[in-house]
Coordinates of C-alpha atoms in Angstrom, one line a residue:
X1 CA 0.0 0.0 0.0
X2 CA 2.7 2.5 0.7
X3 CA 4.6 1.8 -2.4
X4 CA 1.8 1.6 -4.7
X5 CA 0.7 5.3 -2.7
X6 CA 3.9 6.4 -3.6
X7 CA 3.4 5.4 -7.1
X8 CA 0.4 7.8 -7.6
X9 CA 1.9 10.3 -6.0
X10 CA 4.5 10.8 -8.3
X11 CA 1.8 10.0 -11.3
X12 CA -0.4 12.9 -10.4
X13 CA 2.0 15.0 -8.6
X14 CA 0.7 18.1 -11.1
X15 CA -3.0 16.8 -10.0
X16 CA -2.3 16.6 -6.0
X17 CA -0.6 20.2 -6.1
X18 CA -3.9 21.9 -7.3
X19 CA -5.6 20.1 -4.9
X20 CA -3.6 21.3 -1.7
X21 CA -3.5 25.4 -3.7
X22 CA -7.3 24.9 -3.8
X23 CA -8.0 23.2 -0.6
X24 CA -5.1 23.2 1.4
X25 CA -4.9 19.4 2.4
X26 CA -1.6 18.0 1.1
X27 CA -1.0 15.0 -1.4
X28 CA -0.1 12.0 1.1
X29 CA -3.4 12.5 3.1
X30 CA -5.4 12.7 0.4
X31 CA -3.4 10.0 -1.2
X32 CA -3.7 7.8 1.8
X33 CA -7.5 8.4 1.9
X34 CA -8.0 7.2 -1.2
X35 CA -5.8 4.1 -0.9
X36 CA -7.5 3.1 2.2
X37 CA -11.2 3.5 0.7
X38 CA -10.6 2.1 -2.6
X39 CA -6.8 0.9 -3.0
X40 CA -6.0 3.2 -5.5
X41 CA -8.7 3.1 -7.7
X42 CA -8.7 -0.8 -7.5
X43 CA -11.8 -1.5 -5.9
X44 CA -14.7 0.4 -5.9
X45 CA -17.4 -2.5 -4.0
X46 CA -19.2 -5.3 -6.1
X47 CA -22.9 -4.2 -5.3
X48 CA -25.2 -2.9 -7.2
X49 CA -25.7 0.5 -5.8
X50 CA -29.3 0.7 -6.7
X51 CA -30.3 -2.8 -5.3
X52 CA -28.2 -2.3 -2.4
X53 CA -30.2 1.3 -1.3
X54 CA -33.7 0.4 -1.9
X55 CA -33.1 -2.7 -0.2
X56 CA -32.3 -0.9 2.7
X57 CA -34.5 1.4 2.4
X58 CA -37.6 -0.9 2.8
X59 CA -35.3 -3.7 5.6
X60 CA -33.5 -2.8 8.9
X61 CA -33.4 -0.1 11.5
X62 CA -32.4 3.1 9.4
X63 CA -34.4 2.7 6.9
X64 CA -35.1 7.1 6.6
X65 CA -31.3 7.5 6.1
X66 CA -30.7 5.0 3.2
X67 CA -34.1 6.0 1.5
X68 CA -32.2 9.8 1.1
X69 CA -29.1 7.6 -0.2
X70 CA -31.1 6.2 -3.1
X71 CA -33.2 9.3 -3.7
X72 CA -29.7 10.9 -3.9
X73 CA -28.2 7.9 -6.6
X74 CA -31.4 8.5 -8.8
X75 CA -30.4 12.6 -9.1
X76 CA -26.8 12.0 -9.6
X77 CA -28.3 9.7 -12.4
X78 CA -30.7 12.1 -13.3
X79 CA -28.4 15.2 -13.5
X80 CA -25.8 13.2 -15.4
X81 CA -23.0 13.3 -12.9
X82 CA -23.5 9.4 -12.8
X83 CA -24.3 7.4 -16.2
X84 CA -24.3 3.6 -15.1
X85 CA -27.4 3.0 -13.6
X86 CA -25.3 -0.5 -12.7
X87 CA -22.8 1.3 -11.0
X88 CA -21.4 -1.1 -7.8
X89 CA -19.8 -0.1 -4.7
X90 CA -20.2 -1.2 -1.1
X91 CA -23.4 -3.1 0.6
X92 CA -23.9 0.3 2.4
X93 CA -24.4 2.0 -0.7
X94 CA -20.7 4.1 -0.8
X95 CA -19.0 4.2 -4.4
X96 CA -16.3 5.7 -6.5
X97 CA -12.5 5.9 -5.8
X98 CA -12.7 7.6 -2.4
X99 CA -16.2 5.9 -1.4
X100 CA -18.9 8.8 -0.9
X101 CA -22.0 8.0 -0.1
X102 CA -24.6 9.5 -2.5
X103 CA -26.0 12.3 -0.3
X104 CA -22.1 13.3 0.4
X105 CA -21.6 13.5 -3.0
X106 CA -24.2 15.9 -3.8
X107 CA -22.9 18.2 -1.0
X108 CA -19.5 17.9 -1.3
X109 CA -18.1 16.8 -5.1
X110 CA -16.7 19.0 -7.2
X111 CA -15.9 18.8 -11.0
X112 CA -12.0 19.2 -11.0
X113 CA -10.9 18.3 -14.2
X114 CA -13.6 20.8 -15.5
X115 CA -15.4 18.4 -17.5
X116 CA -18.6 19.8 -16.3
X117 CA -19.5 16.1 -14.4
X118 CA -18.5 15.3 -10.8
X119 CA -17.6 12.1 -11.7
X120 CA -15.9 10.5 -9.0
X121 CA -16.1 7.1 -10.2
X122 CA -14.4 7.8 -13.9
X123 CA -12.3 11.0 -13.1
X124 CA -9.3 10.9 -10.8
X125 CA -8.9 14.5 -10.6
X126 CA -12.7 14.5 -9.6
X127 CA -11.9 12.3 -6.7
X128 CA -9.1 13.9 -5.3
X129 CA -10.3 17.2 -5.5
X130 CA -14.0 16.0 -3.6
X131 CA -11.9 14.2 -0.8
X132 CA -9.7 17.7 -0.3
X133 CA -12.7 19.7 -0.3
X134 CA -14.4 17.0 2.0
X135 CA -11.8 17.4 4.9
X136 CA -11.3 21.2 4.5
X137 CA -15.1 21.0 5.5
X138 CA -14.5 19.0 8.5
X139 CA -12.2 21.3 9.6
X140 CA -8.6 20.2 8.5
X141 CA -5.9 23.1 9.3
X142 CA -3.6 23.2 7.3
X143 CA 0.1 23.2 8.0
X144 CA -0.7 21.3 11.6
X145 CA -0.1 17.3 12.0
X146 CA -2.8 14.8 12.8
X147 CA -1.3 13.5 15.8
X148 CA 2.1 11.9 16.9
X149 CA 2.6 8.5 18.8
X150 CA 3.7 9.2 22.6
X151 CA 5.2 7.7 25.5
X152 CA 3.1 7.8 28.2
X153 CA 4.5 9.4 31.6
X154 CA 5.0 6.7 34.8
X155 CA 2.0 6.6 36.2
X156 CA -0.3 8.4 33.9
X157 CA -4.1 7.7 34.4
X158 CA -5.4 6.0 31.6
X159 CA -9.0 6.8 32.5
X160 CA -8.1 10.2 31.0
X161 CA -7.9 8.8 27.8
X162 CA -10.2 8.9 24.6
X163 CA -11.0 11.1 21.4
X164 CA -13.3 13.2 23.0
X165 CA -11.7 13.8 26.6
X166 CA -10.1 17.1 25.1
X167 CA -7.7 18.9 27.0
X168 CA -5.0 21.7 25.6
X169 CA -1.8 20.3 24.9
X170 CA 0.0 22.5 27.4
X171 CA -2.2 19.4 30.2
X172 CA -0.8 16.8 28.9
X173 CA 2.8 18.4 28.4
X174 CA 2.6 19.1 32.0
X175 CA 2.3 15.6 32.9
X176 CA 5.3 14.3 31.5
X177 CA 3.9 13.1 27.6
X178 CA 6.5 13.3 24.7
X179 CA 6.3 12.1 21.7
X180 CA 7.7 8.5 21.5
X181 CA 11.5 9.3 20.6
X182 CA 11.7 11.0 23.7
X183 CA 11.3 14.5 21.8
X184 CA 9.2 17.9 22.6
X185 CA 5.5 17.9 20.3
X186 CA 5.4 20.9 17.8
X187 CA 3.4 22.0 14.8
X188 CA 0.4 22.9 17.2
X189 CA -0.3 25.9 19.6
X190 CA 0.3 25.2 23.0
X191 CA -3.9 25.9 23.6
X192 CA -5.0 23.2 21.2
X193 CA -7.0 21.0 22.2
X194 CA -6.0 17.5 21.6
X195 CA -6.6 14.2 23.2
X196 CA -4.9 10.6 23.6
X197 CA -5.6 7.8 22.2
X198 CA -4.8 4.3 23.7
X199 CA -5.7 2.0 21.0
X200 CA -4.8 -1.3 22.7
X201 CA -4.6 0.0 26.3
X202 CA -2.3 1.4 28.3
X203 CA 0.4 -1.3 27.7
X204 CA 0.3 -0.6 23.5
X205 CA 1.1 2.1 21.5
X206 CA -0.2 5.8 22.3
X207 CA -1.2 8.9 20.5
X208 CA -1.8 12.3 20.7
X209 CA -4.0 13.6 18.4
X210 CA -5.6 17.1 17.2
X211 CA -8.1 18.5 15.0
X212 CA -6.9 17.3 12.3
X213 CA -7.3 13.5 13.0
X214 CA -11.0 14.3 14.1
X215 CA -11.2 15.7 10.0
X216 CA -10.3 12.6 8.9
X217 CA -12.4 10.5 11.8
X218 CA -15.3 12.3 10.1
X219 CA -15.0 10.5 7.1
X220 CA -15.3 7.4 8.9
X221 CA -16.7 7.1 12.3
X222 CA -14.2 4.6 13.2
X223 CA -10.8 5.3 15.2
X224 CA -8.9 2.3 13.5
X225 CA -10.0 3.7 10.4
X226 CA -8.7 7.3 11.3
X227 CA -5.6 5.6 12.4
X228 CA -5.1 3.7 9.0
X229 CA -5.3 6.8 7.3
X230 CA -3.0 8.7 9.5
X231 CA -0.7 6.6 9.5
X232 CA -0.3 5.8 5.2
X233 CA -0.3 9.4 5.3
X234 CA 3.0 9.6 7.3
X235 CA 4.3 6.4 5.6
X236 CA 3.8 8.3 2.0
X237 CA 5.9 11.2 3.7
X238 CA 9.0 8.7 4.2
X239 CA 7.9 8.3 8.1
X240 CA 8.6 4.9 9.9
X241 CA 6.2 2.5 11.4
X242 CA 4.8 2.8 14.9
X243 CA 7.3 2.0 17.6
X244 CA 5.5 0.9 20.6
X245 CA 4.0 -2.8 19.4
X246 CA 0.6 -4.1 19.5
X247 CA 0.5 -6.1 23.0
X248 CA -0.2 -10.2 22.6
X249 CA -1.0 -10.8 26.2
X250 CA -4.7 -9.3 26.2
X251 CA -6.0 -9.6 22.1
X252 CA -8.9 -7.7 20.9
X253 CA -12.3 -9.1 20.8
X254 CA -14.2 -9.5 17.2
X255 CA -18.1 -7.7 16.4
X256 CA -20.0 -10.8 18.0
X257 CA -17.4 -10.8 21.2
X258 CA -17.6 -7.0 21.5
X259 CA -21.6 -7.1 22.1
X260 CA -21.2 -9.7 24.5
X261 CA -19.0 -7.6 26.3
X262 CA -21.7 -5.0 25.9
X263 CA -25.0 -7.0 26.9
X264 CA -22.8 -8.2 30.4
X265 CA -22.4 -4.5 31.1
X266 CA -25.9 -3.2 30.5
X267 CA -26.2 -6.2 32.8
X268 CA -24.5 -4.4 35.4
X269 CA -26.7 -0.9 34.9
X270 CA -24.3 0.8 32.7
X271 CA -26.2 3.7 30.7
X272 CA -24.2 2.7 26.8
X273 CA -26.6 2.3 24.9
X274 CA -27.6 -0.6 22.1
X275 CA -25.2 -3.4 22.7
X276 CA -24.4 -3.3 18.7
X277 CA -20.5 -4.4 19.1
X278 CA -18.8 -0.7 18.4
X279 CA -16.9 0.5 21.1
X280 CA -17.2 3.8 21.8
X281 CA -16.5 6.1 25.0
X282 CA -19.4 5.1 26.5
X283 CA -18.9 1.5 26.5
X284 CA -14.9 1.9 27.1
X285 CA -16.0 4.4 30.5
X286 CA -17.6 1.9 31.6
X287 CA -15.4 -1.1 31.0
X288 CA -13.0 1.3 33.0
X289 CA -15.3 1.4 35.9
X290 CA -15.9 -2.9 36.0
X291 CA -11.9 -2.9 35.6
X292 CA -11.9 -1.1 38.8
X293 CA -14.6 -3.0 40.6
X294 CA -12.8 -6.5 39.2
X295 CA -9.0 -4.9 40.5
X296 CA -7.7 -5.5 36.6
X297 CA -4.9 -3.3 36.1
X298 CA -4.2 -1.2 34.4
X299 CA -7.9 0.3 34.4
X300 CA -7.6 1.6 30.9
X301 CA -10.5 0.9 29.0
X302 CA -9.7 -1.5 26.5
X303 CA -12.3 -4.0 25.3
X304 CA -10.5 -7.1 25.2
X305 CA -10.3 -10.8 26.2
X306 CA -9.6 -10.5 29.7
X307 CA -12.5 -7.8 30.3
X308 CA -15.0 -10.5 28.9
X309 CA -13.6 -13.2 30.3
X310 CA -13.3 -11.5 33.8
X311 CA -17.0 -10.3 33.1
X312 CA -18.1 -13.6 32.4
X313 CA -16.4 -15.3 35.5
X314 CA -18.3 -12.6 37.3
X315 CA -22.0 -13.3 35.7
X316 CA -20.9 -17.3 36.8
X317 CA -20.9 -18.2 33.3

């Protein structure tokens, strides 16, 4: 992936460097978006887009949302910015090199190449241009970094943890964090807010991250997926691979695992919602407070094996 990103950088370098004059984002993030969504153009999803929407729209519980996704295909197709009725992407109804969904597409694509379509399917420039201009709307800033991996300080409290547990940098610079080669952070103010990240826990890698990470979260409402991005983006830039590793001794937990996990702590009166297997700050706030009650150290969180299994122990099952 990073040498095939580095391929297309160089192919449309003259492309890329409208882009970031127009919009501001540079080449390797946009480059890394679309080789995350798509793989550089190599594929786009194998579902019929219509029969995919107006499935959904009639079966399952958002039904509202997708019928504005196929009411939105249908006026691309009418309009003429799409001209495959056939056109295939994902089951959830995203398409085209950087995967837009169809209402996102209407509100956000431009026509780069000046063809007079948004074509995001057909044109490169098209896409590139949309997924700039997509991120400049979620607030991207340019000139700053997303985030930088960090070594905690002895004894930090992990509970403090999480994307939207904002504090300005100058907090967490006060406690001791550096960025993992043992060097100061820069290329933010020291008033921006910012957060960290433990991915795996406290005993994997950690990150501090800043507005510009929660630009490209909004893509995708999915921290691994913001992460991905992130980090192809450095990689693109000639940047090495994370230090701190993965830990092995407590593994993450798959969809089917992760609402068990959920269902045992509604079980116990916490107020997070639908047990539908993603883990968000609710659910990891309060697999913090059972890792109290249950003595597992450290209390940080993560929704692993040894939460479930110490949660299962605990229901006697």
């Amino acid at each position: 992936r990073v040498d095939d990103g580095r391929a297309m950088l160089a192919e449309h370098a003259a492309t890329l460097s409208r882009v970031q004059a127009e919009y501001g984002i540079d080449p390797a993030t946009v480059v890394a978006v679309w080789g995350v969504e798509s793989d550089y153009g190599r594929s786009f999803g194998k579902r019929p887009l219509l029969t995919s929407l107006s499935t959904l729209s009639c079966f399952g519980r958002r039904q509202p949302f997708f019928q504005g996704e196929f009411i939105a295909t249908l006026q691309l197709l009418a309009r003429g910015d799409l001209r495959d009725p056939g056109i295939t992407g994902s089951w959830a109804g995203a398409f085209g090199h950087t995967q837009f969904m169809p209402t996102t597409y209407q509100r956000i694509a431009v026509d780069f190449d000046g063809d007079g379509r948004r074509d995001l399917v057909g044109s490169i420039p098209d896409a590139l241009g949309s997924t700039a201009n997509y991120l400049k709307k979620s607030g991207w800033r340019t000139g700053e970094p997303w985030g930088y991996e960090v070594k905690l300080p002895a004894g930090f409290n992990a509970s403090q943890a999480g994307r939207t547990n904002r504090k300005p940098l100058s907090a967490w610079v006060a406690q001791g964090l550096r960025r993992v080669d043992g060097s100061a952070i820069t290329g933010v103010a020291a008033d921006a807010r910012s957060a960290v990240i433990l991915p795996a826990g406290a005993s994997g890698p950690a990150f501090v991250v800043f507005r510009n990470f929660d630009a490209i979260y909004s893509y995708n409402a999915a921290e691994s997926y913001a992460f991905a991005i992130a980090h192809l983006a450095d990689r693109l830039r000639g940047g090495a691979a994370f230090v701190t590793p993965w830990p092995t001794d407590n593994p993450g937990i798959g969809r089917a695992e992760r609402r068990e996990l959920q269902t045992l702590l509604l079980g116990r009166g916490h107020a997070i919602g639908e047990a539908d297997g993603m883990v968000g700050t609710l659910t990891r706030r309060a697999i913090v407070l059972e890792q109290e009650r249950l003595g597992i150290s450290p209390a940080d969180g993560r929704a692993g094996v040894r939460i479930l299994e110490a949660l299962r122990r605990d229901s006697g099952q």
